[in-house]
Coordinates of N, CA, C and O and ligand atoms in Angstrom, one line a residue:
X1 N 80.8 -62.1 -24.6 CA 79.4 -61.7 -24.5 C 78.8 -62.1 -23.2 O 79.1 -63.3 -22.8
X2 N 78.2 -61.3 -22.5 CA 77.5 -61.7 -21.3 C 76.3 -60.9 -21.1 O 76.1 -59.8 -21.6
X3 N 75.3 -61.5 -20.3 CA 74.1 -60.7 -20.1 C 73.9 -60.2 -18.7 O 74.4 -60.8 -17.8
X4 N 73.3 -59.1 -18.6 CA 73.1 -58.5 -17.3 C 71.5 -58.4 -17.2 O 70.9 -57.5 -17.8
X5 N 70.9 -59.3 -16.5 CA 69.5 -59.2 -16.4 C 69.1 -58.0 -15.5 O 69.6 -57.8 -14.4
X6 N 68.3 -57.1 -16.1 CA 68.0 -55.9 -15.4 C 66.5 -56.1 -15.0 O 65.6 -56.4 -15.7
X7 N 66.3 -55.8 -13.7 CA 64.9 -55.8 -13.2 C 64.3 -57.2 -13.2 O 63.3 -57.4 -13.8
X8 N 64.9 -58.1 -12.5 CA 64.4 -59.5 -12.4 C 63.0 -59.6 -12.0 O 62.2 -60.4 -12.4
X9 N 62.6 -58.7 -11.1 CA 61.2 -58.8 -10.5 C 60.2 -58.0 -11.3 O 59.0 -58.1 -11.1
X10 N 60.7 -57.2 -12.3 CA 59.6 -56.4 -13.0 C 59.6 -56.8 -14.5 O 58.9 -57.8 -14.8
X11 N 60.3 -56.1 -15.3 CA 60.1 -56.3 -16.8 C 61.1 -57.3 -17.4 O 61.0 -57.6 -18.6
X12 N 62.0 -57.9 -16.6 CA 62.9 -58.9 -17.2 C 63.6 -58.5 -18.5 O 63.7 -59.2 -19.4
X13 N 64.0 -57.2 -18.5 CA 64.7 -56.7 -19.7 C 66.1 -57.1 -19.6 O 66.8 -56.8 -18.6
X14 N 66.7 -57.7 -20.7 CA 68.1 -58.1 -20.7 C 68.8 -57.0 -21.5 O 68.4 -56.6 -22.5
X15 N 70.0 -56.7 -21.0 CA 70.9 -55.8 -21.8 C 72.2 -56.4 -22.1 O 72.7 -57.2 -21.3
X16 N 72.7 -56.2 -23.3 CA 73.9 -56.7 -23.7 C 75.1 -56.0 -23.1 O 75.1 -54.7 -23.2
X17 N 76.0 -56.7 -22.4 CA 77.2 -56.0 -21.9 C 78.3 -56.0 -22.9 O 78.7 -57.1 -23.4
X18 N 78.7 -54.8 -23.4 CA 79.7 -54.7 -24.4 C 81.1 -55.2 -23.9 O 81.5 -54.7 -22.9
X19 N 81.7 -56.1 -24.7 CA 82.9 -56.7 -24.2 C 84.1 -55.8 -24.3 O 84.2 -54.9 -25.2
X20 N 85.1 -56.0 -23.5 CA 86.4 -55.4 -23.5 C 86.3 -53.9 -23.7 O 87.1 -53.3 -24.5
X21 N 85.5 -53.2 -23.0 CA 85.2 -51.8 -23.2 C 86.5 -51.0 -23.1 O 86.7 -50.1 -23.9
X22 N 87.2 -51.2 -22.0 CA 88.4 -50.4 -21.8 C 89.4 -50.5 -22.9 O 90.0 -49.6 -23.4
X23 N 89.6 -51.8 -23.3 CA 90.6 -52.1 -24.3 C 90.2 -51.5 -25.7 O 91.0 -50.8 -26.4
X24 N 88.9 -51.7 -26.0 CA 88.4 -51.2 -27.3 C 88.5 -49.6 -27.4 O 89.0 -49.1 -28.4
X25 N 88.2 -49.0 -26.3 CA 88.2 -47.5 -26.3 C 89.7 -47.0 -26.3 O 89.9 -45.9 -26.8
X26 N 90.6 -47.7 -25.7 CA 92.0 -47.2 -25.7 C 92.7 -47.6 -27.0 O 93.5 -46.8 -27.5
X27 N 92.4 -48.8 -27.6 CA 93.1 -49.1 -28.9 C 92.6 -48.2 -30.0 O 93.4 -47.9 -30.9
X28 N 91.3 -48.0 -30.1 CA 90.8 -47.1 -31.2 C 90.6 -45.7 -30.6 O 89.4 -45.3 -30.5
X29 N 91.7 -45.0 -30.3 CA 91.5 -43.8 -29.6 C 91.9 -42.6 -30.5 O 93.1 -42.4 -30.8
X30 N 90.9 -41.8 -31.0 CA 91.3 -40.7 -31.9 C 91.7 -39.5 -31.1 O 92.0 -38.4 -31.7
X31 N 91.8 -39.6 -29.8 CA 92.1 -38.4 -28.9 C 91.1 -37.3 -29.3 O 89.9 -37.6 -29.3
X32 N 91.6 -36.1 -29.6 CA 90.5 -35.1 -29.9 C 90.5 -34.7 -31.4 O 89.9 -33.7 -31.8
X33 N 91.1 -35.6 -32.2 CA 91.0 -35.3 -33.7 C 89.6 -35.7 -34.2 O 89.0 -36.7 -33.7
X34 N 89.1 -35.0 -35.2 CA 87.9 -35.4 -35.9 C 88.2 -36.8 -36.6 O 89.2 -36.9 -37.2
X35 N 87.4 -37.7 -36.4 CA 87.6 -39.0 -37.0 C 86.3 -39.8 -37.3 O 85.3 -39.4 -36.8
X36 N 86.4 -40.8 -38.1 CA 85.2 -41.6 -38.5 C 85.5 -43.1 -38.1 O 86.5 -43.7 -38.5
X37 N 84.6 -43.6 -37.3 CA 84.6 -45.0 -36.9 C 83.5 -45.8 -37.6 O 82.3 -45.3 -37.6
X38 N 83.7 -47.0 -38.1 CA 82.6 -47.8 -38.6 C 82.5 -49.0 -37.6 O 83.5 -49.8 -37.4
X39 N 81.4 -49.0 -36.9 CA 81.1 -50.2 -36.0 C 80.3 -51.2 -36.8 O 79.1 -51.0 -37.1
X40 N 81.0 -52.2 -37.2 CA 80.5 -53.2 -38.2 C 79.4 -54.1 -37.6 O 78.7 -54.8 -38.3
X41 N 79.4 -54.2 -36.3 CA 78.4 -55.0 -35.6 C 77.8 -54.2 -34.5 O 78.0 -54.4 -33.3
X42 N 76.9 -53.3 -34.9 CA 76.3 -52.3 -34.0 C 75.5 -52.9 -32.8 O 75.7 -52.4 -31.7
X43 N 74.7 -53.9 -33.1 CA 73.9 -54.5 -32.0 C 73.0 -53.5 -31.4 O 72.4 -52.6 -32.1
X44 N 73.0 -53.4 -30.0 CA 72.2 -52.4 -29.3 C 73.0 -51.1 -29.2 O 72.5 -50.2 -28.5
X45 N 74.1 -51.0 -29.8 CA 74.9 -49.8 -29.8 C 75.7 -49.5 -28.6 O 76.1 -48.4 -28.3
X46 N 76.0 -50.6 -27.9 CA 76.8 -50.4 -26.6 C 78.2 -49.8 -26.9 O 78.5 -48.8 -26.3
X47 N 78.9 -50.4 -27.8 CA 80.3 -49.8 -28.1 C 80.2 -48.4 -28.7 O 80.9 -47.5 -28.3
X48 N 79.3 -48.3 -29.6 CA 79.1 -47.0 -30.3 C 78.8 -45.9 -29.3 O 79.3 -44.8 -29.4
X49 N 77.9 -46.2 -28.4 CA 77.6 -45.3 -27.3 C 78.8 -44.8 -26.5 O 79.0 -43.6 -26.3
X50 N 79.6 -45.8 -26.1 CA 80.8 -45.5 -25.4 C 81.7 -44.6 -26.2 O 82.3 -43.6 -25.6
X51 N 81.9 -44.9 -27.4 CA 82.8 -44.0 -28.3 C 82.3 -42.6 -28.5 O 83.0 -41.6 -28.3
X52 N 81.0 -42.5 -28.7 CA 80.4 -41.2 -29.0 C 80.4 -40.3 -27.7 O 80.7 -39.1 -27.8
X53 N 80.3 -41.0 -26.6 CA 80.3 -40.3 -25.3 C 81.7 -39.8 -25.0 O 81.9 -38.7 -24.6
X54 N 82.7 -40.7 -25.3 CA 84.1 -40.4 -24.8 C 84.8 -39.4 -25.8 O 85.6 -38.6 -25.4
X55 N 84.5 -39.5 -27.1 CA 85.2 -38.7 -28.1 C 84.3 -37.8 -28.9 O 83.7 -38.2 -29.9
X56 N 84.2 -36.6 -28.4 CA 83.1 -35.7 -29.0 C 83.4 -35.3 -30.5 O 82.5 -34.9 -31.2
X57 N 84.6 -35.5 -31.0 CA 84.9 -35.2 -32.4 C 84.8 -36.4 -33.3 O 85.1 -36.4 -34.5
X58 N 84.3 -37.5 -32.7 CA 84.2 -38.8 -33.5 C 82.8 -38.9 -34.1 O 81.8 -38.6 -33.5
X59 N 82.7 -39.3 -35.4 CA 81.5 -39.7 -36.0 C 81.5 -41.2 -36.1 O 82.5 -41.8 -36.3
X60 N 80.3 -41.8 -36.1 CA 80.2 -43.3 -36.1 C 79.1 -43.7 -37.2 O 78.0 -43.1 -37.2
X61 N 79.5 -44.6 -38.0 CA 78.5 -45.3 -38.9 C 78.4 -46.7 -38.3 O 79.4 -47.5 -38.1
X62 N 77.1 -47.1 -38.0 CA 76.9 -48.4 -37.3 C 76.2 -49.3 -38.3 O 75.1 -48.9 -38.9
X63 N 76.7 -50.6 -38.4 CA 76.1 -51.5 -39.3 C 75.4 -52.7 -38.6 O 76.1 -53.2 -37.6
X64 N 74.2 -53.1 -39.0 CA 73.7 -54.3 -38.5 C 72.7 -54.8 -39.5 O 71.9 -54.1 -40.0
X65 N 72.7 -56.2 -39.7 CA 71.7 -56.7 -40.7 C 70.4 -57.0 -40.1 O 69.4 -57.2 -40.8
X66 N 70.3 -56.9 -38.7 CA 69.1 -57.2 -38.0 C 68.3 -55.8 -37.8 O 68.8 -55.0 -36.9
X67 N 67.2 -55.7 -38.4 CA 66.5 -54.4 -38.3 C 66.0 -54.1 -36.9 O 65.9 -53.0 -36.4
X68 N 65.6 -55.2 -36.2 CA 64.9 -55.0 -34.9 C 66.0 -54.5 -33.9 O 65.7 -53.6 -33.1
X69 N 67.1 -55.1 -33.9 CA 68.1 -54.7 -32.9 C 68.7 -53.3 -33.3 O 69.0 -52.4 -32.5
X70 N 68.7 -53.0 -34.6 CA 69.2 -51.7 -35.1 C 68.3 -50.6 -34.6 O 68.7 -49.5 -34.3
X71 N 67.0 -50.9 -34.6 CA 66.0 -49.8 -34.1 C 66.4 -49.5 -32.6 O 66.3 -48.3 -32.2
X72 N 66.8 -50.5 -31.8 CA 67.1 -50.2 -30.4 C 68.3 -49.3 -30.4 O 68.4 -48.3 -29.6
X73 N 69.3 -49.6 -31.2 CA 70.5 -48.7 -31.3 C 70.2 -47.3 -31.7 O 70.7 -46.3 -31.2
X74 N 69.3 -47.2 -32.7 CA 69.0 -45.9 -33.3 C 68.3 -45.0 -32.2 O 68.7 -43.8 -32.0
X75 N 67.4 -45.6 -31.4 CA 66.8 -44.9 -30.3 C 67.8 -44.5 -29.3 O 67.9 -43.3 -28.8
X76 N 68.7 -45.4 -28.9 CA 69.7 -45.2 -27.9 C 70.6 -44.1 -28.3 O 71.1 -43.3 -27.5
X77 N 71.0 -44.0 -29.6 CA 72.0 -43.1 -30.0 C 71.5 -41.8 -30.7 O 72.3 -41.0 -31.1
X78 N 70.2 -41.7 -30.6 CA 69.5 -40.5 -31.2 C 70.1 -39.2 -30.6 O 70.2 -38.2 -31.4
X79 N 70.4 -39.1 -29.3 CA 70.9 -37.9 -28.8 C 72.2 -37.4 -29.4 O 72.5 -36.2 -29.3
X80 N 72.9 -38.2 -30.1 CA 74.1 -37.8 -30.8 C 73.9 -37.1 -32.2 O 74.8 -36.7 -32.8
X81 N 72.6 -37.1 -32.6 CA 72.3 -36.4 -33.8 C 73.0 -36.9 -35.0 O 73.2 -38.1 -35.2
X82 N 73.6 -36.0 -35.9 CA 74.2 -36.5 -37.1 C 75.7 -37.0 -36.9 O 76.4 -37.3 -37.8
X83 N 76.1 -37.1 -35.6 CA 77.4 -37.8 -35.4 C 77.2 -39.3 -35.6 O 78.2 -40.0 -35.6
X84 N 75.9 -39.8 -35.6 CA 75.7 -41.2 -35.7 C 74.8 -41.5 -36.9 O 73.8 -40.8 -37.1
X85 N 75.2 -42.5 -37.7 CA 74.3 -43.0 -38.8 C 74.2 -44.5 -38.8 O 75.3 -45.2 -38.6
X86 N 73.0 -45.0 -38.9 CA 72.8 -46.5 -38.9 C 72.5 -47.0 -40.3 O 71.8 -46.4 -41.1
X87 N 73.1 -48.2 -40.6 CA 72.9 -48.8 -41.9 C 72.5 -50.2 -41.8 O 73.3 -51.0 -41.1
X88 N 71.4 -50.6 -42.3 CA 70.9 -52.0 -42.2 C 71.5 -52.8 -43.4 O 70.9 -53.0 -44.4
X89 N 72.7 -53.4 -43.1 CA 73.4 -54.0 -44.2 C 74.4 -55.1 -43.7 O 74.9 -54.9 -42.6
X90 N 74.6 -56.2 -44.4 CA 75.7 -57.1 -44.1 C 77.0 -56.3 -44.2 O 77.2 -55.5 -45.1
X91 N 78.0 -56.6 -43.3 CA 79.2 -55.7 -43.3 C 80.0 -56.0 -44.5 O 80.7 -55.0 -45.0
X92 N 80.1 -57.2 -45.0 CA 80.9 -57.4 -46.2 C 80.3 -56.6 -47.4 O 81.1 -56.0 -48.2
X93 N 79.0 -56.6 -47.5 CA 78.4 -55.8 -48.6 C 78.7 -54.3 -48.5 O 79.0 -53.6 -49.4
X94 N 78.6 -53.8 -47.2 CA 78.9 -52.4 -47.0 C 80.3 -52.0 -47.5 O 80.4 -51.0 -48.2
X95 N 81.3 -52.9 -47.2 CA 82.7 -52.5 -47.7 C 82.8 -52.7 -49.2 O 83.6 -52.0 -49.8
X96 N 82.1 -53.6 -49.8 CA 82.1 -53.7 -51.3 C 81.6 -52.4 -51.9 O 82.1 -52.0 -52.9
X97 N 80.6 -51.8 -51.3 CA 80.0 -50.7 -51.9 C 80.5 -49.3 -51.4 O 80.2 -48.3 -52.0
X98 N 81.3 -49.3 -50.4 CA 81.6 -48.1 -49.7 C 82.5 -47.1 -50.5 O 83.5 -47.5 -51.0
X99 N 82.0 -45.9 -50.7 CA 82.8 -44.9 -51.4 C 82.7 -43.6 -50.7 O 82.8 -42.5 -51.4
X100 N 82.5 -43.6 -49.4 CA 82.4 -42.4 -48.6 C 83.8 -41.9 -48.2 O 84.8 -42.3 -48.7
X101 N 83.7 -40.9 -47.2 CA 85.0 -40.4 -46.7 C 85.9 -41.4 -46.0 O 85.4 -42.5 -45.7
X102 N 87.1 -41.0 -45.9 CA 88.1 -41.9 -45.3 C 87.7 -42.4 -43.9 O 87.2 -41.6 -43.1
X103 N 87.8 -43.7 -43.7 CA 87.4 -44.3 -42.4 C 88.7 -44.5 -41.6 O 89.7 -44.9 -42.1
X104 N 88.7 -44.0 -40.3 CA 89.9 -44.1 -39.5 C 89.9 -45.3 -38.6 O 91.0 -45.8 -38.3
X105 N 88.8 -45.8 -38.2 CA 88.7 -46.9 -37.3 C 87.6 -47.9 -37.6 O 86.5 -47.4 -38.1
X106 N 87.9 -49.2 -37.4 CA 86.8 -50.2 -37.8 C 86.7 -51.1 -36.6 O 87.8 -51.6 -36.1
X107 N 85.5 -51.4 -36.1 CA 85.3 -52.3 -35.0 C 84.4 -53.5 -35.4 O 83.4 -53.3 -36.0
X108 N 84.9 -54.7 -35.1 CA 84.0 -55.9 -35.2 C 83.9 -56.5 -33.9 O 84.9 -56.9 -33.2
X109 N 82.7 -56.7 -33.4 CA 82.4 -57.5 -32.2 C 81.5 -58.7 -32.7 O 80.3 -58.6 -32.6
X110 N 82.1 -59.7 -33.2 CA 81.4 -60.7 -33.9 C 80.5 -61.6 -33.1 O 80.7 -61.8 -31.9
X111 N 79.4 -62.1 -33.7 CA 78.5 -63.0 -33.0 C 77.1 -62.4 -33.0 O 76.8 -61.6 -33.9
X112 N 76.4 -62.8 -32.0 CA 75.0 -62.3 -31.8 C 75.0 -61.7 -30.5 O 75.9 -61.7 -29.7
X113 N 73.8 -61.1 -30.2 CA 73.7 -60.3 -28.9 C 72.7 -61.0 -27.9 O 72.0 -61.9 -28.3
X114 N 72.8 -60.6 -26.7 CA 71.8 -61.1 -25.7 C 70.4 -61.0 -26.2 O 69.5 -61.8 -26.0
X115 N 70.1 -59.9 -26.9 CA 68.8 -59.7 -27.5 C 68.3 -61.0 -28.3 O 67.2 -61.4 -28.2
X116 N 69.3 -61.5 -29.1 CA 68.9 -62.6 -29.9 C 68.6 -63.9 -29.1 O 67.6 -64.6 -29.4
X117 N 69.3 -64.1 -28.0 CA 69.0 -65.3 -27.2 C 67.7 -65.1 -26.4 O 66.9 -66.0 -26.3
X118 N 67.6 -63.9 -25.8 CA 66.6 -63.7 -24.8 C 65.3 -63.1 -25.3 O 64.2 -63.3 -24.7
X119 N 65.3 -62.4 -26.4 CA 64.2 -61.6 -26.7 C 63.7 -61.8 -28.2 O 62.5 -61.5 -28.5
X120 N 64.5 -62.3 -29.1 CA 64.1 -62.3 -30.5 C 63.1 -63.3 -30.8 O 62.3 -63.1 -31.8
X121 N 63.0 -64.4 -30.0 CA 62.0 -65.4 -30.4 C 62.4 -66.2 -31.6 O 61.5 -66.8 -32.2
X122 N 63.6 -66.2 -31.9 CA 64.1 -66.9 -33.2 C 64.8 -68.2 -33.0 O 65.5 -68.6 -33.9
X123 N 64.7 -68.8 -31.8 CA 65.2 -70.1 -31.6 C 66.7 -70.2 -31.5 O 67.4 -71.1 -31.9
X124 N 67.4 -69.1 -31.0 CA 68.8 -69.1 -30.8 C 69.2 -69.9 -29.6 O 70.4 -70.2 -29.4
X125 N 68.3 -70.1 -28.6 CA 68.6 -70.6 -27.3 C 67.8 -71.9 -27.1 O 66.6 -72.0 -27.5
X126 N 68.5 -72.9 -26.4 CA 67.8 -74.1 -26.1 C 66.9 -73.9 -24.9 O 66.0 -74.7 -24.5
X127 N 67.0 -72.7 -24.2 CA 66.2 -72.4 -23.0 C 64.8 -72.3 -23.3 O 63.9 -72.4 -22.4
X128 N 64.4 -71.9 -24.5 CA 63.1 -71.5 -24.8 C 62.5 -72.4 -25.9 O 63.2 -72.9 -26.8
X129 N 61.2 -72.6 -25.8 CA 60.5 -73.4 -26.8 C 60.1 -72.5 -27.9 O 59.0 -71.9 -27.9
X130 N 60.9 -72.3 -28.9 CA 60.7 -71.4 -30.0 C 60.9 -72.1 -31.3 O 61.7 -73.0 -31.4
X131 N 60.3 -71.6 -32.4 CA 60.5 -72.1 -33.7 C 62.0 -71.9 -34.0 O 62.6 -70.8 -33.7
X132 N 62.6 -72.9 -34.7 CA 64.0 -72.8 -35.1 C 64.0 -71.9 -36.3 O 63.6 -72.3 -37.4
X133 N 64.5 -70.7 -36.2 CA 64.6 -69.7 -37.2 C 66.0 -69.2 -37.5 O 66.6 -69.4 -38.5
X134 N 66.5 -68.5 -36.5 CA 68.0 -68.2 -36.5 C 68.4 -67.2 -37.6 O 69.6 -67.1 -37.9
X135 N 67.4 -66.5 -38.2 CA 67.9 -65.5 -39.2 C 68.2 -64.1 -38.5 O 67.5 -63.8 -37.5
X136 N 69.2 -63.4 -39.0 CA 69.4 -62.0 -38.6 C 68.6 -61.1 -39.6 O 68.0 -60.2 -39.2
X137 N 68.7 -61.5 -40.8 CA 67.9 -60.8 -41.9 C 66.6 -61.5 -42.0 O 66.5 -62.5 -42.7
X138 N 65.5 -60.9 -41.5 CA 64.2 -61.5 -41.5 C 63.6 -61.5 -42.9 O 62.5 -62.1 -43.1
X139 N 64.2 -60.8 -43.9 CA 63.7 -60.9 -45.2 C 64.4 -62.0 -46.0 O 64.0 -62.3 -47.2
X140 N 65.3 -62.7 -45.4 CA 66.0 -63.8 -46.1 C 65.0 -64.9 -46.3 O 64.2 -65.2 -45.4
X141 N 65.2 -65.6 -47.4 CA 64.2 -66.7 -47.8 C 64.2 -67.9 -46.8 O 63.2 -68.4 -46.4
X142 N 65.4 -68.3 -46.5 CA 65.6 -69.5 -45.7 C 65.8 -69.3 -44.3 O 66.5 -68.5 -43.8
X143 N 65.0 -70.1 -43.5 CA 65.3 -70.1 -42.0 C 66.0 -71.5 -41.6 O 66.0 -72.4 -42.4
X144 N 66.4 -71.6 -40.4 CA 67.2 -72.8 -40.0 C 66.3 -74.0 -40.0 O 66.8 -75.1 -40.3
X145 N 65.0 -73.9 -39.7 CA 64.1 -75.1 -39.7 C 64.0 -75.7 -41.1 O 64.0 -76.9 -41.3
X146 N 64.0 -74.8 -42.1 CA 63.9 -75.3 -43.5 C 65.2 -76.1 -43.8 O 65.2 -77.1 -44.5
X147 N 66.3 -75.5 -43.4 CA 67.6 -76.1 -43.7 C 67.7 -77.5 -43.0 O 67.9 -78.5 -43.7
X148 N 67.4 -77.6 -41.7 CA 67.6 -78.9 -41.1 C 66.6 -79.9 -41.5 O 66.8 -81.1 -41.5
X149 N 65.4 -79.5 -42.0 CA 64.4 -80.4 -42.3 C 64.4 -80.8 -43.8 O 63.7 -81.7 -44.2
X150 N 65.1 -80.0 -44.6 CA 65.0 -80.4 -46.1 C 66.4 -80.7 -46.7 O 66.4 -81.3 -47.8
X151 N 67.5 -80.3 -46.1 CA 68.8 -80.6 -46.7 C 69.1 -82.0 -46.5 O 68.8 -82.6 -45.4
X152 N 69.8 -82.6 -47.4 CA 70.2 -84.0 -47.2 C 71.4 -84.1 -46.2 O 72.0 -83.0 -45.9
X153 N 71.7 -85.3 -45.8 CA 72.7 -85.5 -44.7 C 74.1 -84.9 -45.1 O 74.7 -84.3 -44.3
X154 N 74.5 -85.2 -46.4 CA 75.8 -84.7 -46.8 C 75.9 -83.2 -46.7 O 76.9 -82.6 -46.3
X155 N 74.8 -82.5 -47.2 CA 74.9 -81.0 -47.2 C 74.9 -80.5 -45.8 O 75.6 -79.5 -45.5
X156 N 74.2 -81.1 -44.9 CA 74.2 -80.7 -43.5 C 75.6 -80.9 -42.9 O 76.1 -80.0 -42.2
X157 N 76.2 -82.1 -43.2 CA 77.5 -82.3 -42.6 C 78.5 -81.3 -43.2 O 79.4 -80.9 -42.5
X158 N 78.4 -81.0 -44.5 CA 79.3 -80.0 -45.1 C 79.2 -78.6 -44.4 O 80.2 -78.0 -44.1
X159 N 78.0 -78.2 -44.1 CA 77.7 -76.9 -43.4 C 78.4 -77.0 -42.0 O 79.1 -76.0 -41.7
X160 N 78.2 -78.1 -41.3 CA 78.7 -78.2 -40.0 C 80.3 -78.2 -40.0 O 81.0 -77.6 -39.2
X161 N 80.8 -78.9 -41.0 CA 82.2 -79.0 -41.2 C 82.8 -77.6 -41.6 O 83.8 -77.1 -41.0
X162 N 82.2 -77.0 -42.6 CA 82.8 -75.7 -43.2 C 82.6 -74.5 -42.3 O 83.5 -73.7 -42.1
X163 N 81.4 -74.4 -41.8 CA 81.1 -73.2 -41.0 C 81.3 -73.4 -39.5 O 81.7 -72.5 -38.8
X164 N 81.1 -74.6 -39.0 CA 81.3 -74.9 -37.6 C 82.7 -75.4 -37.3 O 83.0 -75.6 -36.1
X165 N 83.5 -75.7 -38.3 CA 84.9 -76.2 -38.2 C 84.9 -77.4 -37.3 O 85.7 -77.6 -36.5
X166 N 83.8 -78.3 -37.5 CA 83.7 -79.5 -36.7 C 84.2 -80.7 -37.5 O 83.5 -81.1 -38.4
X167 N 85.4 -81.2 -37.1 CA 85.9 -82.3 -38.0 C 85.2 -83.6 -37.8 O 85.4 -84.5 -38.6
X168 N 84.3 -83.8 -36.8 CA 83.5 -85.0 -36.7 C 82.1 -84.8 -37.3 O 81.2 -85.4 -36.8
X169 N 82.0 -83.8 -38.2 CA 80.6 -83.5 -38.6 C 79.8 -84.7 -39.2 O 78.6 -84.7 -39.2
X170 N 80.5 -85.6 -39.7 CA 79.8 -86.7 -40.3 C 79.4 -87.8 -39.3 O 78.7 -88.7 -39.6
Ligands
SAM1 C1 77.9 -59.2 -30.4 S1 76.7 -58.2 -31.1 C2 77.3 -56.6 -31.0 C3 77.1 -55.9 -29.7 C4 77.6 -54.5 -29.7 N1 79.0 -54.4 -29.9 C5 77.2 -53.8 -28.4 O1 78.1 -53.4 -27.7 O2 76.0 -53.6 -28.1 C6 76.9 -58.5 -32.9 C7 75.8 -57.9 -33.8 O3 76.3 -58.0 -35.1 C8 75.2 -58.3 -36.0 N2 75.8 -59.0 -37.1 C9 76.4 -60.3 -37.0 N3 76.9 -60.6 -38.2 C10 76.7 -59.6 -39.0 C11 77.0 -59.3 -40.4 N4 77.7 -60.2 -41.1 N5 76.7 -58.1 -40.9 C12 76.0 -57.2 -40.2 N6 75.7 -57.4 -38.9 C13 76.0 -58.5 -38.3 C14 74.2 -59.1 -35.1 O4 72.9 -58.9 -35.6 C15 74.4 -58.5 -33.7 O5 73.5 -57.5 -33.5

């Protein structure tokens, strides 16, 4: 993940640079066959845009649990009409429920986006003085500040150990 600050002197808009573009486009290459790709981590739609541009017979379903970033992707990919469909859902949930047409390609670009660090206001970065929130799903009941301020020491250490794979969590 890397950020490309666009317009330093004017609107300070950050855009997410999609990683490994050449590799992703060549490994998941439908050539000119009709095919369906599920982009499990749509973000601002960078990878999906590259795929839709390069492969005219490809359809894309894009998943993101964050409604705000998904709106950016929907606007960006609107010119592709019904070749693109956005779904605001956790990707594991999507696959549990999926009963649609055969999927030919699946892309995961795990993590969060430059949007989250620079624009979301949700405390993902130490650079800014923001409330510690860190949710992707803004309808979720718990935010990070509640967790760090109300969980006991053992529970916090378990979280850091299990999810952060930090063996010195205690
Ligand atoms: C690294 S960004 C993807 C950037 C995208 N590939 C692009 O080129 O613009 C990862 C995105 O996945 C979303 N995300 C992370 N975990 C998720 C999950 N479990 N289910 C759905 N979306 C998720 C985040 O909200 C974020 O927008």
